[in-house]
Amino acid sequence: MNSNKKTLPDKNGFFGDYGGKFVPETLMYALEELESTYKKLKDNPEFKNQFYKDLSEFVGRPSPLYFAERLTKHYGTGSIWLKREDLNHTGAHKINNTIGQILLAKHMGKKRIIAETGAGQHGVATATVAARLGLECHIYMGSEDVQRQSLNVYRIKLLGAQVHAVDSGSATLKDALNEALRDWVTNVDDTYYIIGSVTGPHPYPMIVRDFNSVVGEELINQSKELFNSMPNAIVACVGGGSNAMGAFYPFINIKETRLIGVEAGGEGVETGEHAAPLNDGTPGVLHGALSYLMQDDTGQVKGTKSVSAGLDYPGVGPEHSWLKDSGRAEYVAVSDNAALKAFHEVSEFEGIIPALETAHAFAYLDTLMKEFDKKANIIVNVSGRGDKDINTVAEIDGIKF
Amino acid sequence: MNRLTKTLSDLKDNNKKALVAYLVAGDPDISSTIQLMNLFVESGVDVIEIGVPFTDPIAEGPIIQKAHDRALKNNISLESIFSMVSEFRKHNNETPIVLMGYLNTFIFYKKLIEENKNNAIDSILVVDIPGELNLKDYGIHSPNINTISLISPTTQINRIESIAKNSTGFVYYVTLRGVTGASNLDVNEISNNVEEIKKHASVPTLAGFGIKSVEDAKLLSDCSDGIIIGSSIVQMIEESSKSKEFDRIGNYLTEIKKAIL
């Protein structure tokens, strides 16, 4: 929401070479309408007050920046701090963006809300804000994800929204996005599409980033307060990239802070069975934006593999592609196994069961903490809590309830 | 002269409407596609529109999505489509061919397009790009290939002019809010919008998306320069994909061609 400093994206929605607005013509007007509404409202004091009031009273912001004492001891180098997005209402950072976008939908007079979801967190967050305003809500979810995130499916239904299982293609997040876009093309006049990540056509990557930047803005103040300097590094997992972008964005001009995005390495980046386009992809167009993409040698989008439904996506937000090429952020990948190990370790060391997505960020500490001395301060963005993943992890561990 | 430009202008000179028929390359297999292309021509189709399969065809309804999936199982790429059309060109050098697909595939194969071996292809329609953008800016161009832009019921009047001017093959008017194969045609709206487009376009305006029955075809051809039929053909291809007896499709197209004359 802080609009006084950055210039990207440009007027066509590009971050350097990446981004744009590559959608069927029927959606062009809807995107223009959204962009002009957002531009009009984003600096409007009344709109901002409502946004921050909802974040405070309904979401419970600011989320704490918490010192992870035992994890810090475990590594024995720098101090590890946890940005507790898992404590937000609905259990993840996803609610920040939906709080903002539902206000836009309301201003635009839209009666029907749609969204895609992978891990189900964005579906829950969208169903939550739609319920609050009494709006009809439809959530698209890959049928494979409906299976592995059944708890969130039920939460979405409890919130009064309809879940549409998507069987086409790989039956995961990318296919849910395809189906949501098709719904939007069909019902464009009365429907608002709340995209859940910094992906999709312009202006979505900008809007989702701005709303979620509340995370990074809080981090600047909390870092000053708690350790009186800017952090040496911020580590966040990257699927589409919204939690990372929200944490990174206010730090782009704070050069002493390293920005590190951790992608899903699946079976290992070298095996090709992963969801790490920034590590092992090439630029391509998917879901309305040009960005790094996992594609085969005929220009088709490749299937992905990750234990984490929320990271199981072949594309990534265009601003991350720009941050990668410009060198401002670093992008690494960790395997399913490393993430699962971190999932257990963080639970036992800190009494915090992280989402499997978040566990990827934690897993990278094994490598990263060796690069720092005791004076360093490292922030891990705890993007969400792991309750939704209990069934998945139990099954992997051979436990039946 | 480009085959598409010539065909459309000949039709116009004779006061006739164009019939464009769509299929997905490699559905159910390459040899059937060539067989179907010949059948289209025999049945009075003026322009063949070849769908280039893509893993994530966001503008397609379920019928054409499934056809894309079937084609991809046969490993159809733009490369194999170029060889297929070259094969077709050995005995047909008149029928214009339009490739319709998604930006990623065309960017990926921009060298093949530039080369356009044997002058096989006449036009390119990219579904997921704003109509006023020039494909050349994305490296997609070839001296003898023109481009087709889409205009939809939601396109605002201030953009119609620039899109119409950017379209060098024909203007494709999307007749409904929705994906291919949907069924919510509003003939009044269509007729008004096509009229508006024609004020600005120097090329013909054709209508497509959601045309199923002979009556639909007749109604829409009355207010445009021609029509595009896709999903209903692809549905019939699916139903005959085992028997490979496609006569029914030929009869259907013949009937439509008769109705729109």
mmCIF file of N, CA, C and O in Angstrom, chain A residues 12 14 21-30 32 168-169 174-175 177-179 181-189 282-288 290 293 295-302 314, chain B residues 53-61 65 69 72 76-78 102-105 107-109 127-133 138 150-156 158-159 163 174 176-179 182 184:
data_model
loop_
_atom_site.group_PDB
_atom_site.id
_atom_site.type_symbol
_atom_site.label_atom_id
_atom_site.label_comp_id
_atom_site.label_asym_id
_atom_site.label_seq_id
_atom_site.Cartn_x
_atom_site.Cartn_y
_atom_site.Cartn_z
ATOM 1 N N ASN A 12 2.373 -0.773 -18.872
ATOM 2 C CA ASN A 12 1.842 -1.964 -19.534
ATOM 3 C C ASN A 12 1.896 -3.200 -18.651
ATOM 4 O O ASN A 12 1.615 -4.311 -19.100
ATOM 5 N N PHE A 14 4.692 -4.365 -16.997
ATOM 6 C CA PHE A 14 5.940 -5.118 -17.075
ATOM 7 C C PHE A 14 6.925 -4.753 -15.970
ATOM 8 O O PHE A 14 7.087 -3.585 -15.617
ATOM 9 N N LYS A 21 -0.024 -8.616 -19.946
ATOM 10 C CA LYS A 21 -1.463 -8.824 -19.836
ATOM 11 C C LYS A 21 -1.878 -9.729 -20.976
ATOM 12 O O LYS A 21 -2.442 -9.281 -21.951
ATOM 13 N N PHE A 22 -1.546 -11.017 -20.866
ATOM 14 C CA PHE A 22 -1.784 -11.931 -21.981
ATOM 15 C C PHE A 22 -3.012 -12.790 -21.703
ATOM 16 O O PHE A 22 -2.905 -13.887 -21.168
ATOM 17 N N VAL A 23 -4.168 -12.215 -22.028
ATOM 18 C CA VAL A 23 -5.427 -12.892 -21.729
ATOM 19 C C VAL A 23 -6.352 -12.821 -22.942
ATOM 20 O O VAL A 23 -6.160 -11.990 -23.825
ATOM 21 N N PRO A 24 -7.381 -13.678 -22.956
ATOM 22 C CA PRO A 24 -8.388 -13.559 -24.007
ATOM 23 C C PRO A 24 -9.022 -12.170 -23.969
ATOM 24 O O PRO A 24 -9.196 -11.582 -22.901
ATOM 25 N N GLU A 25 -9.376 -11.681 -25.142
ATOM 26 C CA GLU A 25 -9.892 -10.320 -25.285
ATOM 27 C C GLU A 25 -11.054 -10.011 -24.336
ATOM 28 O O GLU A 25 -11.168 -8.898 -23.811
ATOM 29 N N THR A 26 -11.903 -10.999 -24.090
ATOM 30 C CA THR A 26 -13.093 -10.774 -23.247
ATOM 31 C C THR A 26 -12.711 -10.240 -21.868
ATOM 32 O O THR A 26 -13.496 -9.546 -21.226
ATOM 33 N N LEU A 27 -11.494 -10.564 -21.403
ATOM 34 C CA LEU A 27 -11.096 -10.133 -20.062
ATOM 35 C C LEU A 27 -10.409 -8.777 -20.035
ATOM 36 O O LEU A 27 -10.168 -8.214 -18.967
ATOM 37 N N MET A 28 -10.089 -8.246 -21.212
ATOM 38 C CA MET A 28 -9.304 -7.006 -21.231
ATOM 39 C C MET A 28 -10.014 -5.862 -20.507
ATOM 40 O O MET A 28 -9.407 -5.126 -19.736
ATOM 41 N N TYR A 29 -11.308 -5.735 -20.747
ATOM 42 C CA TYR A 29 -12.010 -4.631 -20.108
ATOM 43 C C TYR A 29 -12.058 -4.820 -18.596
ATOM 44 O O TYR A 29 -11.886 -3.865 -17.833
ATOM 45 N N ALA A 30 -12.265 -6.066 -18.176
ATOM 46 C CA ALA A 30 -12.310 -6.342 -16.737
ATOM 47 C C ALA A 30 -10.987 -5.959 -16.075
ATOM 48 O O ALA A 30 -10.964 -5.417 -14.962
ATOM 49 N N GLU A 32 -8.854 -3.688 -17.181
ATOM 50 C CA GLU A 32 -8.745 -2.220 -17.191
ATOM 51 C C GLU A 32 -9.585 -1.596 -16.091
ATOM 52 O O GLU A 32 -9.163 -0.662 -15.404
ATOM 53 N N SER A 168 -9.135 -31.450 -15.073
ATOM 54 C CA SER A 168 -8.389 -31.345 -16.322
ATOM 55 C C SER A 168 -6.886 -31.245 -16.061
ATOM 56 O O SER A 168 -6.463 -30.892 -14.954
ATOM 57 N N GLY A 169 -6.109 -31.558 -17.081
ATOM 58 C CA GLY A 169 -4.642 -31.436 -17.014
ATOM 59 C C GLY A 169 -4.058 -32.214 -15.858
ATOM 60 O O GLY A 169 -4.360 -33.393 -15.671
ATOM 61 N N LYS A 174 -2.359 -25.133 -11.254
ATOM 62 C CA LYS A 174 -2.387 -24.476 -12.567
ATOM 63 C C LYS A 174 -3.721 -24.721 -13.271
ATOM 64 O O LYS A 174 -4.252 -23.848 -13.946
ATOM 65 N N ASP A 175 -4.272 -25.903 -13.088
ATOM 66 C CA ASP A 175 -5.536 -26.239 -13.739
ATOM 67 C C ASP A 175 -6.700 -25.539 -13.051
ATOM 68 O O ASP A 175 -7.686 -25.175 -13.697
ATOM 69 N N LEU A 177 -6.415 -22.574 -11.803
ATOM 70 C CA LEU A 177 -6.328 -21.229 -12.372
ATOM 71 C C LEU A 177 -6.967 -21.169 -13.757
ATOM 72 O O LEU A 177 -7.710 -20.235 -14.069
ATOM 73 N N ASN A 178 -6.687 -22.187 -14.589
ATOM 74 C CA ASN A 178 -7.306 -22.237 -15.917
ATOM 75 C C ASN A 178 -8.822 -22.163 -15.786
ATOM 76 O O ASN A 178 -9.494 -21.414 -16.495
ATOM 77 N N GLU A 179 -9.358 -22.960 -14.880
ATOM 78 C CA GLU A 179 -10.807 -23.067 -14.738
ATOM 79 C C GLU A 179 -11.397 -21.773 -14.175
ATOM 80 O O GLU A 179 -12.477 -21.349 -14.581
ATOM 81 N N LEU A 181 -10.155 -18.813 -14.657
ATOM 82 C CA LEU A 181 -10.127 -17.854 -15.771
ATOM 83 C C LEU A 181 -11.300 -18.098 -16.722
ATOM 84 O O LEU A 181 -11.920 -17.157 -17.217
ATOM 85 N N ARG A 182 -11.625 -19.379 -16.955
ATOM 86 C CA ARG A 182 -12.755 -19.698 -17.841
ATOM 87 C C ARG A 182 -14.069 -19.231 -17.227
ATOM 88 O O ARG A 182 -14.953 -18.735 -17.931
ATOM 89 N N ASP A 183 -14.207 -19.403 -15.928
ATOM 90 C CA ASP A 183 -15.395 -18.904 -15.243
ATOM 91 C C ASP A 183 -15.484 -17.386 -15.421
ATOM 92 O O ASP A 183 -16.534 -16.832 -15.750
ATOM 93 N N TRP A 184 -14.338 -16.728 -15.236
ATOM 94 C CA TRP A 184 -14.316 -15.271 -15.321
ATOM 95 C C TRP A 184 -14.702 -14.789 -16.713
ATOM 96 O O TRP A 184 -15.474 -13.843 -16.882
ATOM 97 N N VAL A 185 -14.158 -15.453 -17.748
ATOM 98 C CA VAL A 185 -14.489 -15.086 -19.128
ATOM 99 C C VAL A 185 -16.002 -15.176 -19.339
ATOM 100 O O VAL A 185 -16.602 -14.368 -20.037
ATOM 101 N N THR A 186 -16.620 -16.174 -18.714
ATOM 102 C CA THR A 186 -18.046 -16.418 -18.917
ATOM 103 C C THR A 186 -18.926 -15.457 -18.128
ATOM 104 O O THR A 186 -19.972 -15.031 -18.588
ATOM 105 N N ASN A 187 -18.483 -15.129 -16.904
ATOM 106 C CA ASN A 187 -19.339 -14.338 -16.007
ATOM 107 C C ASN A 187 -18.745 -12.979 -15.686
ATOM 108 O O ASN A 187 -18.953 -12.421 -14.605
ATOM 109 N N VAL A 188 -17.992 -12.453 -16.660
ATOM 110 C CA VAL A 188 -17.149 -11.285 -16.399
ATOM 111 C C VAL A 188 -17.939 -10.064 -15.906
ATOM 112 O O VAL A 188 -17.426 -9.269 -15.128
ATOM 113 N N ASP A 189 -19.191 -9.936 -16.306
ATOM 114 C CA ASP A 189 -19.919 -8.712 -15.953
ATOM 115 C C ASP A 189 -20.181 -8.566 -14.456
ATOM 116 O O ASP A 189 -20.096 -7.468 -13.919
ATOM 117 N N THR A 282 12.578 -21.574 -18.096
ATOM 118 C CA THR A 282 12.935 -20.556 -19.085
ATOM 119 C C THR A 282 11.732 -19.624 -19.242
ATOM 120 O O THR A 282 10.616 -20.018 -18.946
ATOM 121 N N PRO A 283 11.951 -18.397 -19.724
ATOM 122 C CA PRO A 283 10.819 -17.487 -19.846
ATOM 123 C C PRO A 283 9.737 -18.010 -20.791
ATOM 124 O O PRO A 283 10.044 -18.575 -21.833
ATOM 125 N N GLY A 284 8.492 -17.851 -20.372
ATOM 126 C CA GLY A 284 7.358 -18.286 -21.181
ATOM 127 C C GLY A 284 6.097 -17.624 -20.675
ATOM 128 O O GLY A 284 6.123 -16.913 -19.670
ATOM 129 N N VAL A 285 4.995 -17.847 -21.377
ATOM 130 C CA VAL A 285 3.738 -17.183 -21.014
ATOM 131 C C VAL A 285 2.744 -18.208 -20.470
ATOM 132 O O VAL A 285 2.425 -19.188 -21.135
ATOM 133 N N LEU A 286 2.301 -17.992 -19.253
ATOM 134 C CA LEU A 286 1.249 -18.825 -18.661
ATOM 135 C C LEU A 286 0.355 -17.933 -17.812
ATOM 136 O O LEU A 286 0.847 -17.063 -17.089
ATOM 137 N N HIS A 287 -0.959 -18.178 -17.894
ATOM 138 C CA HIS A 287 -1.925 -17.462 -17.053
ATOM 139 C C HIS A 287 -1.749 -15.954 -17.116
ATOM 140 O O HIS A 287 -1.767 -15.272 -16.095
ATOM 141 N N GLY A 288 -1.530 -15.442 -18.304
ATOM 142 C CA GLY A 288 -1.583 -14.007 -18.488
ATOM 143 C C GLY A 288 -0.303 -13.241 -18.299
ATOM 144 O O GLY A 288 -0.281 -12.027 -18.468
ATOM 145 N N LEU A 290 4.191 -13.111 -18.719
ATOM 146 C CA LEU A 290 5.471 -13.656 -19.172
ATOM 147 C C LEU A 290 6.380 -13.728 -17.958
ATOM 148 O O LEU A 290 6.596 -12.727 -17.271
ATOM 149 N N LEU A 293 9.178 -20.160 -16.440
ATOM 150 C CA LEU A 293 8.151 -21.185 -16.582
ATOM 151 C C LEU A 293 8.823 -22.534 -16.804
ATOM 152 O O LEU A 293 9.851 -22.622 -17.462
ATOM 153 N N GLN A 295 8.809 -25.533 -18.863
ATOM 154 C CA GLN A 295 8.227 -25.976 -20.131
ATOM 155 C C GLN A 295 9.147 -26.992 -20.795
ATOM 156 O O GLN A 295 10.342 -27.020 -20.537
ATOM 157 N N ASP A 296 8.533 -27.828 -21.646
ATOM 158 C CA ASP A 296 9.327 -28.858 -22.300
ATOM 159 C C ASP A 296 9.916 -28.330 -23.606
ATOM 160 O O ASP A 296 9.805 -27.136 -23.898
ATOM 161 N N ASP A 297 10.534 -29.206 -24.393
ATOM 162 C CA ASP A 297 11.215 -28.736 -25.600
ATOM 163 C C ASP A 297 10.273 -28.521 -26.778
ATOM 164 O O ASP A 297 10.719 -28.386 -27.921
ATOM 165 N N THR A 298 8.948 -28.497 -26.518
ATOM 166 C CA THR A 298 8.020 -28.088 -27.573
ATOM 167 C C THR A 298 7.147 -26.915 -27.131
ATOM 168 O O THR A 298 6.115 -26.632 -27.740
ATOM 169 N N GLY A 299 7.526 -26.248 -26.040
ATOM 170 C CA GLY A 299 6.767 -25.083 -25.591
ATOM 171 C C GLY A 299 5.503 -25.430 -24.816
ATOM 172 O O GLY A 299 4.627 -24.592 -24.636
ATOM 173 N N GLN A 300 5.397 -26.672 -24.351
ATOM 174 C CA GLN A 300 4.253 -27.048 -23.507
ATOM 175 C C GLN A 300 4.649 -26.927 -22.045
ATOM 176 O O GLN A 300 5.810 -27.129 -21.687
ATOM 177 N N VAL A 301 3.665 -26.599 -21.208
ATOM 178 C CA VAL A 301 3.944 -26.437 -19.787
ATOM 179 C C VAL A 301 4.123 -27.817 -19.156
ATOM 180 O O VAL A 301 3.325 -28.724 -19.370
ATOM 181 N N LYS A 302 5.212 -27.947 -18.398
ATOM 182 C CA LYS A 302 5.540 -29.255 -17.817
ATOM 183 C C LYS A 302 4.767 -29.501 -16.529
ATOM 184 O O LYS A 302 4.419 -28.572 -15.805
ATOM 185 N N PRO A 314 3.888 -24.504 -12.011
ATOM 186 C CA PRO A 314 5.012 -24.418 -12.957
ATOM 187 C C PRO A 314 5.473 -22.991 -13.268
ATOM 188 O O PRO A 314 6.512 -22.802 -13.883
ATOM 189 N N PRO B 53 -2.378 -27.363 -30.274
ATOM 190 C CA PRO B 53 -2.643 -27.803 -28.909
ATOM 191 C C PRO B 53 -1.705 -27.186 -27.875
ATOM 192 O O PRO B 53 -0.527 -26.974 -28.154
ATOM 193 N N PHE B 54 -2.281 -26.879 -26.718
ATOM 194 C CA PHE B 54 -1.509 -26.296 -25.622
ATOM 195 C C PHE B 54 -2.000 -26.920 -24.318
ATOM 196 O O PHE B 54 -3.181 -27.240 -24.193
ATOM 197 N N THR B 55 -1.103 -27.057 -23.375
ATOM 198 C CA THR B 55 -1.463 -27.678 -22.096
ATOM 199 C C THR B 55 -2.481 -26.861 -21.309
ATOM 200 O O THR B 55 -3.216 -27.416 -20.502
ATOM 201 N N ASP B 56 -2.509 -25.545 -21.499
ATOM 202 C CA ASP B 56 -3.345 -24.687 -20.680
ATOM 203 C C ASP B 56 -4.198 -23.741 -21.520
ATOM 204 O O ASP B 56 -4.021 -22.526 -21.472
ATOM 205 N N PRO B 57 -5.138 -24.312 -22.294
ATOM 206 C CA PRO B 57 -5.920 -23.495 -23.226
ATOM 207 C C PRO B 57 -7.071 -22.771 -22.515
ATOM 208 O O PRO B 57 -8.205 -23.243 -22.490
ATOM 209 N N ILE B 58 -6.775 -21.593 -21.947
ATOM 210 C CA ILE B 58 -7.724 -20.949 -21.034
ATOM 211 C C ILE B 58 -8.980 -20.409 -21.711
ATOM 212 O O ILE B 58 -9.941 -20.117 -21.029
ATOM 213 N N ALA B 59 -8.973 -20.280 -23.034
ATOM 214 C CA ALA B 59 -10.180 -19.751 -23.685
ATOM 215 C C ALA B 59 -11.093 -20.854 -24.190
ATOM 216 O O ALA B 59 -12.122 -20.572 -24.785
ATOM 217 N N GLU B 60 -10.707 -22.106 -23.968
ATOM 218 C CA GLU B 60 -11.479 -23.202 -24.555
ATOM 219 C C GLU B 60 -12.432 -23.818 -23.539
ATOM 220 O O GLU B 60 -12.108 -23.984 -22.374
ATOM 221 N N GLY B 61 -13.610 -24.188 -24.044
ATOM 222 C CA GLY B 61 -14.550 -24.968 -23.259
ATOM 223 C C GLY B 61 -14.101 -26.424 -23.210
ATOM 224 O O GLY B 61 -13.104 -26.799 -23.831
ATOM 225 N N GLN B 65 -10.882 -28.346 -25.046
ATOM 226 C CA GLN B 65 -9.821 -28.720 -24.095
ATOM 227 C C GLN B 65 -9.437 -30.185 -24.237
ATOM 228 O O GLN B 65 -8.264 -30.532 -24.256
ATOM 229 N N ASP B 69 -5.892 -32.067 -25.204
ATOM 230 C CA ASP B 69 -5.256 -33.139 -24.430
ATOM 231 C C ASP B 69 -4.987 -34.374 -25.288
ATOM 232 O O ASP B 69 -3.917 -34.968 -25.214
ATOM 233 N N LEU B 72 -2.071 -33.685 -27.530
ATOM 234 C CA LEU B 72 -0.786 -33.643 -26.820
ATOM 235 C C LEU B 72 -0.295 -35.050 -26.478
ATOM 236 O O LEU B 72 0.909 -35.301 -26.445
ATOM 237 N N ILE B 76 1.932 -33.778 -30.442
ATOM 238 C CA ILE B 76 1.824 -32.804 -31.524
ATOM 239 C C ILE B 76 2.482 -31.490 -31.098
ATOM 240 O O ILE B 76 2.182 -30.946 -30.038
ATOM 241 N N SER B 77 3.376 -31.018 -31.928
ATOM 242 C CA SER B 77 4.006 -29.718 -31.663
ATOM 243 C C SER B 77 3.785 -28.849 -32.897
ATOM 244 O O SER B 77 3.307 -29.330 -33.932
ATOM 245 N N LEU B 78 4.178 -27.585 -32.800
ATOM 246 C CA LEU B 78 4.033 -26.723 -33.973
ATOM 247 C C LEU B 78 4.902 -27.251 -35.120
ATOM 248 O O LEU B 78 4.562 -27.109 -36.290
ATOM 249 N N TYR B 102 -2.022 -20.472 -28.562
ATOM 250 C CA TYR B 102 -1.657 -19.663 -27.401
ATOM 251 C C TYR B 102 -0.232 -19.135 -27.542
ATOM 252 O O TYR B 102 0.636 -19.791 -28.127
ATOM 253 N N LEU B 103 -0.028 -17.949 -27.000
ATOM 254 C CA LEU B 103 1.203 -17.201 -27.238
ATOM 255 C C LEU B 103 2.472 -18.015 -26.967
ATOM 256 O O LEU B 103 3.433 -17.950 -27.727
ATOM 257 N N ASN B 104 2.463 -18.789 -25.877
ATOM 258 C CA ASN B 104 3.700 -19.482 -25.507
ATOM 259 C C ASN B 104 4.225 -20.388 -26.623
ATOM 260 O O ASN B 104 5.420 -20.414 -26.896
ATOM 261 N N THR B 105 3.317 -21.112 -27.268
ATOM 262 C CA THR B 105 3.726 -22.033 -28.334
ATOM 263 C C THR B 105 4.311 -21.275 -29.520
ATOM 264 O O THR B 105 5.306 -21.696 -30.108
ATOM 265 N N ILE B 107 5.680 -18.211 -29.523
ATOM 266 C CA ILE B 107 6.977 -17.620 -29.171
ATOM 267 C C ILE B 107 8.063 -18.689 -29.228
ATOM 268 O O ILE B 107 9.163 -18.471 -29.713
ATOM 269 N N PHE B 108 7.698 -19.861 -28.738
ATOM 270 C CA PHE B 108 8.667 -20.955 -28.670
ATOM 271 C C PHE B 108 9.164 -21.340 -30.065
ATOM 272 O O PHE B 108 10.315 -21.716 -30.245
ATOM 273 N N TYR B 109 8.276 -21.255 -31.059
ATOM 274 C CA TYR B 109 8.631 -21.702 -32.415
ATOM 275 C C TYR B 109 8.716 -20.544 -33.401
ATOM 276 O O TYR B 109 8.378 -20.694 -34.567
ATOM 277 N N VAL B 127 -4.775 -16.421 -29.200
ATOM 278 C CA VAL B 127 -5.974 -16.196 -28.389
ATOM 279 C C VAL B 127 -5.689 -15.308 -27.179
ATOM 280 O O VAL B 127 -6.529 -14.529 -26.766
ATOM 281 N N ASP B 128 -4.506 -15.448 -26.608
ATOM 282 C CA ASP B 128 -4.245 -14.787 -25.331
ATOM 283 C C ASP B 128 -3.318 -13.583 -25.469
ATOM 284 O O ASP B 128 -2.314 -13.464 -24.773
ATOM 285 N N ILE B 129 -3.668 -12.679 -26.362
ATOM 286 C CA ILE B 129 -2.896 -11.448 -26.499
ATOM 287 C C ILE B 129 -3.884 -10.315 -26.812
ATOM 288 O O ILE B 129 -4.829 -10.518 -27.572
ATOM 289 N N PRO B 130 -3.710 -9.175 -26.195
ATOM 290 C CA PRO B 130 -4.612 -8.056 -26.523
ATOM 291 C C PRO B 130 -4.541 -7.739 -28.013
ATOM 292 O O PRO B 130 -3.459 -7.720 -28.595
ATOM 293 N N GLY B 131 -5.702 -7.489 -28.619
ATOM 294 C CA GLY B 131 -5.793 -7.375 -30.062
ATOM 295 C C GLY B 131 -4.981 -6.248 -30.683
ATOM 296 O O GLY B 131 -4.644 -6.294 -31.856
ATOM 297 N N GLU B 132 -4.648 -5.212 -29.910
ATOM 298 C CA GLU B 132 -3.903 -4.113 -30.521
ATOM 299 C C GLU B 132 -2.398 -4.334 -30.485
ATOM 300 O O GLU B 132 -1.640 -3.572 -31.064
ATOM 301 N N LEU B 133 -1.951 -5.397 -29.802
ATOM 302 C CA LEU B 133 -0.513 -5.668 -29.771
ATOM 303 C C LEU B 133 -0.084 -6.305 -31.085
ATOM 304 O O LEU B 133 -0.791 -7.132 -31.657
ATOM 305 N N TYR B 138 6.730 -9.588 -30.523
ATOM 306 C CA TYR B 138 7.093 -10.793 -29.776
ATOM 307 C C TYR B 138 7.863 -11.763 -30.658
ATOM 308 O O TYR B 138 8.000 -12.933 -30.354
ATOM 309 N N LEU B 150 -8.883 -10.635 -32.103
ATOM 310 C CA LEU B 150 -10.224 -10.896 -31.572
ATOM 311 C C LEU B 150 -10.822 -9.622 -31.001
ATOM 312 O O LEU B 150 -10.130 -8.821 -30.380
ATOM 313 N N ILE B 151 -12.119 -9.477 -31.209
ATOM 314 C CA ILE B 151 -12.874 -8.417 -30.531
ATOM 315 C C ILE B 151 -14.055 -9.117 -29.872
ATOM 316 O O ILE B 151 -14.643 -10.034 -30.454
ATOM 317 N N SER B 152 -14.365 -8.744 -28.643
ATOM 318 C CA SER B 152 -15.419 -9.450 -27.920
ATOM 319 C C SER B 152 -16.524 -8.492 -27.508
ATOM 320 O O SER B 152 -16.375 -7.272 -27.629
ATOM 321 N N PRO B 153 -17.622 -9.026 -26.979
ATOM 322 C CA PRO B 153 -18.724 -8.138 -26.550
ATOM 323 C C PRO B 153 -18.282 -7.151 -25.472
ATOM 324 O O PRO B 153 -18.944 -6.130 -25.278
ATOM 325 N N THR B 154 -17.197 -7.459 -24.747
ATOM 326 C CA THR B 154 -16.770 -6.553 -23.675
ATOM 327 C C THR B 154 -15.702 -5.557 -24.137
ATOM 328 O O THR B 154 -15.262 -4.722 -23.356
ATOM 329 N N THR B 155 -15.281 -5.660 -25.401
ATOM 330 C CA THR B 155 -14.272 -4.716 -25.884
ATOM 331 C C THR B 155 -14.869 -3.307 -25.925
ATOM 332 O O THR B 155 -15.933 -3.102 -26.513
ATOM 333 N N GLN B 156 -14.185 -2.377 -25.307
ATOM 334 C CA GLN B 156 -14.704 -1.013 -25.265
ATOM 335 C C GLN B 156 -14.487 -0.318 -26.606
ATOM 336 O O GLN B 156 -13.521 -0.595 -27.326
ATOM 337 N N ASN B 158 -13.377 2.438 -27.494
ATOM 338 C CA ASN B 158 -12.113 3.133 -27.760
ATOM 339 C C ASN B 158 -11.000 2.198 -28.225
ATOM 340 O O ASN B 158 -10.002 2.635 -28.763
ATOM 341 N N ARG B 159 -11.187 0.871 -27.996
ATOM 342 C CA ARG B 159 -10.151 -0.049 -28.445
ATOM 343 C C ARG B 159 -10.518 -0.717 -29.769
ATOM 344 O O ARG B 159 -9.644 -1.268 -30.441
ATOM 345 N N ILE B 163 -7.780 -2.201 -32.597
ATOM 346 C CA ILE B 163 -7.723 -3.655 -32.822
ATOM 347 C C ILE B 163 -8.083 -3.968 -34.273
ATOM 348 O O ILE B 163 -7.401 -4.745 -34.945
ATOM 349 N N VAL B 174 -15.805 -12.358 -31.302
ATOM 350 C CA VAL B 174 -16.195 -13.401 -30.356
ATOM 351 C C VAL B 174 -17.635 -13.129 -29.946
ATOM 352 O O VAL B 174 -17.936 -12.101 -29.348
ATOM 353 N N LEU B 176 -19.760 -14.249 -27.815
ATOM 354 C CA LEU B 176 -20.333 -14.357 -26.469
ATOM 355 C C LEU B 176 -19.285 -14.136 -25.391
ATOM 356 O O LEU B 176 -18.095 -14.156 -25.641
ATOM 357 N N ARG B 177 -19.780 -13.904 -24.168
ATOM 358 C CA ARG B 177 -18.907 -13.884 -23.006
ATOM 359 C C ARG B 177 -18.756 -15.328 -22.585
ATOM 360 O O ARG B 177 -19.714 -15.921 -22.091
ATOM 361 N N GLY B 178 -17.608 -15.894 -22.796
ATOM 362 C CA GLY B 178 -17.469 -17.286 -22.420
ATOM 363 C C GLY B 178 -16.362 -17.971 -23.181
ATOM 364 O O GLY B 178 -15.629 -17.335 -23.944
ATOM 365 N N VAL B 179 -16.271 -19.266 -22.965
ATOM 366 C CA VAL B 179 -15.264 -20.065 -23.640
ATOM 367 C C VAL B 179 -15.861 -20.641 -24.913
ATOM 368 O O VAL B 179 -17.073 -20.549 -25.143
ATOM 369 N N ALA B 182 -19.667 -22.498 -25.745
ATOM 370 C CA ALA B 182 -20.752 -22.121 -24.832
ATOM 371 C C ALA B 182 -21.995 -21.788 -25.653
ATOM 372 O O ALA B 182 -21.971 -21.798 -26.880
ATOM 373 N N ASN B 184 -24.681 -18.977 -25.275
ATOM 374 C CA ASN B 184 -25.494 -17.842 -24.839
ATOM 375 C C ASN B 184 -25.410 -16.699 -25.854
ATOM 376 O O ASN B 184 -24.994 -15.604 -25.538
#
